[in-house]
JSON list of C-alpha atoms in Angstrom, two decimals:
[
{"chain": "A", "resi": 20, "resn": "MET", "atom": "CA", "xyz": [-45.48, 7.38, -7.82]},
{"chain": "A", "resi": 21, "resn": "ILE", "atom": "CA", "xyz": [-46.28, 9.31, -4.65]},
{"chain": "A", "resi": 22, "resn": "LYS", "atom": "CA", "xyz": [-44.56, 12.65, -4.41]},
{"chain": "A", "resi": 23, "resn": "ARG", "atom": "CA", "xyz": [-43.61, 13.77, -0.92]},
{"chain": "A", "resi": 24, "resn": "LYS", "atom": "CA", "xyz": [-42.41, 17.06, 0.44]},
{"chain": "A", "resi": 25, "resn": "PRO", "atom": "CA", "xyz": [-38.64, 17.57, 0.96]},
{"chain": "A", "resi": 26, "resn": "THR", "atom": "CA", "xyz": [-37.31, 16.64, 4.39]},
{"chain": "A", "resi": 27, "resn": "ARG", "atom": "CA", "xyz": [-35.98, 19.51, 6.43]},
{"chain": "A", "resi": 28, "resn": "ILE", "atom": "CA", "xyz": [-32.57, 18.99, 8.01]},
{"chain": "A", "resi": 29, "resn": "GLU", "atom": "CA", "xyz": [-31.63, 21.19, 10.92]},
{"chain": "A", "resi": 30, "resn": "LEU", "atom": "CA", "xyz": [-28.11, 21.67, 12.25]},
{"chain": "A", "resi": 31, "resn": "LYS", "atom": "CA", "xyz": [-28.01, 21.94, 16.03]},
{"chain": "A", "resi": 32, "resn": "LEU", "atom": "CA", "xyz": [-25.25, 23.19, 18.30]},
{"chain": "A", "resi": 33, "resn": "ASP", "atom": "CA", "xyz": [-25.01, 19.75, 19.95]},
{"chain": "A", "resi": 34, "resn": "ASP", "atom": "CA", "xyz": [-24.36, 18.20, 16.56]},
{"chain": "A", "resi": 35, "resn": "LEU", "atom": "CA", "xyz": [-21.51, 20.63, 15.90]},
{"chain": "A", "resi": 36, "resn": "ASP", "atom": "CA", "xyz": [-19.94, 19.90, 19.29]},
{"chain": "A", "resi": 37, "resn": "GLU", "atom": "CA", "xyz": [-20.15, 16.16, 18.68]},
{"chain": "A", "resi": 38, "resn": "PHE", "atom": "CA", "xyz": [-18.61, 16.59, 15.22]},
{"chain": "A", "resi": 39, "resn": "GLU", "atom": "CA", "xyz": [-15.68, 18.59, 16.60]},
{"chain": "A", "resi": 40, "resn": "ALA", "atom": "CA", "xyz": [-15.05, 15.98, 19.33]},
{"chain": "A", "resi": 41, "resn": "VAL", "atom": "CA", "xyz": [-15.03, 13.12, 16.82]},
{"chain": "A", "resi": 42, "resn": "LYS", "atom": "CA", "xyz": [-12.82, 15.12, 14.47]},
{"chain": "A", "resi": 43, "resn": "LYS", "atom": "CA", "xyz": [-10.24, 15.71, 17.23]},
{"chain": "A", "resi": 44, "resn": "GLU", "atom": "CA", "xyz": [-10.32, 12.03, 18.21]},
{"chain": "A", "resi": 45, "resn": "VAL", "atom": "CA", "xyz": [-9.71, 10.91, 14.61]},
{"chain": "A", "resi": 46, "resn": "GLU", "atom": "CA", "xyz": [-6.89, 13.43, 14.24]},
{"chain": "A", "resi": 47, "resn": "GLU", "atom": "CA", "xyz": [-5.19, 12.14, 17.42]},
{"chain": "A", "resi": 48, "resn": "ARG", "atom": "CA", "xyz": [-5.47, 8.54, 16.22]},
{"chain": "A", "resi": 49, "resn": "ARG", "atom": "CA", "xyz": [-4.00, 9.52, 12.85]},
{"chain": "A", "resi": 50, "resn": "LYS", "atom": "CA", "xyz": [-1.06, 11.30, 14.50]},
{"chain": "A", "resi": 51, "resn": "GLN", "atom": "CA", "xyz": [-0.44, 8.36, 16.81]},
{"chain": "A", "resi": 52, "resn": "ARG", "atom": "CA", "xyz": [-0.55, 5.89, 13.90]},
{"chain": "A", "resi": 53, "resn": "ASN", "atom": "CA", "xyz": [1.85, 8.03, 11.85]},
{"chain": "A", "resi": 54, "resn": "ALA", "atom": "CA", "xyz": [4.21, 8.27, 14.81]},
{"chain": "A", "resi": 55, "resn": "GLU", "atom": "CA", "xyz": [4.16, 4.47, 15.17]},
{"chain": "A", "resi": 56, "resn": "LEU", "atom": "CA", "xyz": [4.76, 3.92, 11.44]},
{"chain": "A", "resi": 57, "resn": "LEU", "atom": "CA", "xyz": [7.55, 6.46, 11.12]},
{"chain": "A", "resi": 58, "resn": "GLY", "atom": "CA", "xyz": [9.07, 5.65, 14.48]},
{"chain": "A", "resi": 59, "resn": "PRO", "atom": "CA", "xyz": [10.71, 7.94, 17.01]},
{"chain": "A", "resi": 60, "resn": "GLY", "atom": "CA", "xyz": [12.70, 10.96, 15.93]},
{"chain": "A", "resi": 61, "resn": "THR", "atom": "CA", "xyz": [10.40, 12.03, 13.10]},
{"chain": "A", "resi": 62, "resn": "GLY", "atom": "CA", "xyz": [7.39, 14.25, 12.76]},
{"chain": "A", "resi": 63, "resn": "GLU", "atom": "CA", "xyz": [6.27, 16.33, 15.73]},
{"chain": "A", "resi": 64, "resn": "ALA", "atom": "CA", "xyz": [8.69, 14.84, 18.24]},
{"chain": "A", "resi": 65, "resn": "GLN", "atom": "CA", "xyz": [11.59, 16.19, 16.22]},
{"chain": "A", "resi": 66, "resn": "ALA", "atom": "CA", "xyz": [9.86, 19.54, 15.63]},
{"chain": "A", "resi": 67, "resn": "GLU", "atom": "CA", "xyz": [9.23, 19.93, 19.35]},
{"chain": "A", "resi": 68, "resn": "GLY", "atom": "CA", "xyz": [12.87, 19.20, 20.12]},
{"chain": "A", "resi": 69, "resn": "GLY", "atom": "CA", "xyz": [12.24, 15.76, 21.62]},
{"chain": "A", "resi": 70, "resn": "ASP", "atom": "CA", "xyz": [15.42, 13.77, 22.10]},
{"chain": "A", "resi": 71, "resn": "SER", "atom": "CA", "xyz": [14.88, 10.22, 20.94]},
{"chain": "A", "resi": 72, "resn": "PRO", "atom": "CA", "xyz": [17.53, 7.74, 19.89]},
{"chain": "A", "resi": 73, "resn": "PRO", "atom": "CA", "xyz": [17.77, 7.35, 16.12]},
{"chain": "A", "resi": 74, "resn": "SER", "atom": "CA", "xyz": [16.58, 4.01, 14.81]},
{"chain": "A", "resi": 75, "resn": "GLY", "atom": "CA", "xyz": [18.81, 1.90, 12.59]},
{"chain": "A", "resi": 76, "resn": "LYS", "atom": "CA", "xyz": [16.34, 1.90, 9.71]},
{"chain": "A", "resi": 77, "resn": "SER", "atom": "CA", "xyz": [15.63, 4.64, 7.22]},
{"chain": "A", "resi": 78, "resn": "LYS", "atom": "CA", "xyz": [12.14, 5.72, 6.26]},
{"chain": "A", "resi": 79, "resn": "THR", "atom": "CA", "xyz": [12.36, 3.71, 3.04]},
{"chain": "A", "resi": 80, "resn": "ASP", "atom": "CA", "xyz": [13.39, 0.58, 4.95]},
{"chain": "A", "resi": 81, "resn": "LYS", "atom": "CA", "xyz": [10.46, 0.97, 7.33]},
{"chain": "A", "resi": 82, "resn": "ILE", "atom": "CA", "xyz": [8.01, 1.39, 4.45]},
{"chain": "A", "resi": 83, "resn": "ASN", "atom": "CA", "xyz": [9.45, -1.64, 2.65]},
{"chain": "A", "resi": 84, "resn": "GLU", "atom": "CA", "xyz": [9.12, -3.69, 5.82]},
{"chain": "A", "resi": 85, "resn": "ARG", "atom": "CA", "xyz": [5.55, -2.52, 6.37]},
{"chain": "A", "resi": 86, "resn": "ILE", "atom": "CA", "xyz": [4.40, -3.47, 2.86]},
{"chain": "A", "resi": 87, "resn": "GLY", "atom": "CA", "xyz": [6.42, -6.70, 2.78]},
{"chain": "A", "resi": 88, "resn": "TYR", "atom": "CA", "xyz": [8.84, -5.68, 0.02]},
{"chain": "A", "resi": 89, "resn": "ASP", "atom": "CA", "xyz": [12.37, -7.10, 0.07]},
{"chain": "A", "resi": 90, "resn": "PRO", "atom": "CA", "xyz": [14.57, -5.19, -2.40]},
{"chain": "A", "resi": 91, "resn": "THR", "atom": "CA", "xyz": [17.44, -7.74, -2.29]},
{"chain": "A", "resi": 92, "resn": "PRO", "atom": "CA", "xyz": [17.63, -9.65, -5.59]},
{"chain": "A", "resi": 93, "resn": "VAL", "atom": "CA", "xyz": [17.01, -13.39, -5.68]},
{"chain": "A", "resi": 94, "resn": "PRO", "atom": "CA", "xyz": [20.09, -15.13, -7.16]},
{"chain": "A", "resi": 95, "resn": "GLU", "atom": "CA", "xyz": [18.11, -17.72, -9.13]},
{"chain": "A", "resi": 96, "resn": "ALA", "atom": "CA", "xyz": [15.97, -15.07, -10.81]},
{"chain": "A", "resi": 97, "resn": "THR", "atom": "CA", "xyz": [18.91, -12.90, -11.87]},
{"chain": "A", "resi": 98, "resn": "ALA", "atom": "CA", "xyz": [20.82, -15.89, -13.23]},
{"chain": "A", "resi": 99, "resn": "ARG", "atom": "CA", "xyz": [17.98, -16.58, -15.71]},
{"chain": "A", "resi": 100, "resn": "VAL", "atom": "CA", "xyz": [17.89, -13.09, -17.13]},
{"chain": "A", "resi": 101, "resn": "GLY", "atom": "CA", "xyz": [19.17, -13.10, -20.70]},
{"chain": "A", "resi": 102, "resn": "THR", "atom": "CA", "xyz": [19.38, -16.88, -21.09]},
{"chain": "A", "resi": 103, "resn": "LEU", "atom": "CA", "xyz": [17.70, -18.76, -23.92]},
{"chain": "A", "resi": 104, "resn": "PRO", "atom": "CA", "xyz": [15.70, -21.95, -23.45]},
{"chain": "A", "resi": 105, "resn": "THR", "atom": "CA", "xyz": [17.51, -25.15, -24.36]},
{"chain": "A", "resi": 106, "resn": "PRO", "atom": "CA", "xyz": [16.66, -26.44, -27.85]},
{"chain": "A", "resi": 107, "resn": "PRO", "atom": "CA", "xyz": [14.95, -29.81, -28.22]},
{"chain": "A", "resi": 108, "resn": "PRO", "atom": "CA", "xyz": [17.24, -32.79, -28.82]},
{"chain": "A", "resi": 109, "resn": "PRO", "atom": "CA", "xyz": [17.83, -33.74, -32.47]},
{"chain": "A", "resi": 110, "resn": "PRO", "atom": "CA", "xyz": [15.79, -36.65, -33.83]},
{"chain": "A", "resi": 111, "resn": "PRO", "atom": "CA", "xyz": [17.48, -40.06, -33.97]},
{"chain": "A", "resi": 112, "resn": "GLN", "atom": "CA", "xyz": [19.24, -40.99, -37.24]},
{"chain": "A", "resi": 113, "resn": "GLY", "atom": "CA", "xyz": [16.98, -42.39, -39.91]},
{"chain": "A", "resi": 114, "resn": "GLN", "atom": "CA", "xyz": [13.76, -40.65, -38.81]},
{"chain": "A", "resi": 115, "resn": "PRO", "atom": "CA", "xyz": [12.43, -37.51, -40.50]},
{"chain": "A", "resi": 116, "resn": "PRO", "atom": "CA", "xyz": [12.40, -34.36, -38.36]},
{"chain": "A", "resi": 117, "resn": "PRO", "atom": "CA", "xyz": [9.05, -33.57, -36.70]},
{"chain": "A", "resi": 118, "resn": "HIS", "atom": "CA", "xyz": [6.78, -31.28, -38.70]},
{"chain": "A", "resi": 119, "resn": "GLN", "atom": "CA", "xyz": [6.67, -27.78, -37.28]},
{"chain": "A", "resi": 120, "resn": "HIS", "atom": "CA", "xyz": [3.83, -25.42, -38.08]},
{"chain": "A", "resi": 121, "resn": "ARG", "atom": "CA", "xyz": [4.84, -21.88, -38.79]},
{"chain": "A", "resi": 122, "resn": "PRO", "atom": "CA", "xyz": [2.29, -19.10, -38.64]}
]
């Protein structure tokens, strides 16, 4: 295997400036996305004293809507809780019962 000398990496001032610009851009996008997800009246707008009308949904409701979770119970599912399956019908008269294997 050929052994080569280590590569030298140099940090330039232009690279730092570009990094800071990208970092600010990502931070702005994150703040904007959080503001959209949480809605008006939360986060920085409230801290800065911004007057925005309160939305009808709580933070939990907004999160549930975003992830597609509906906390209301389904009537059919709750009706089955605690019920036993129906037993098989008894064999007709005159025939022996079917053989059941028990472990």
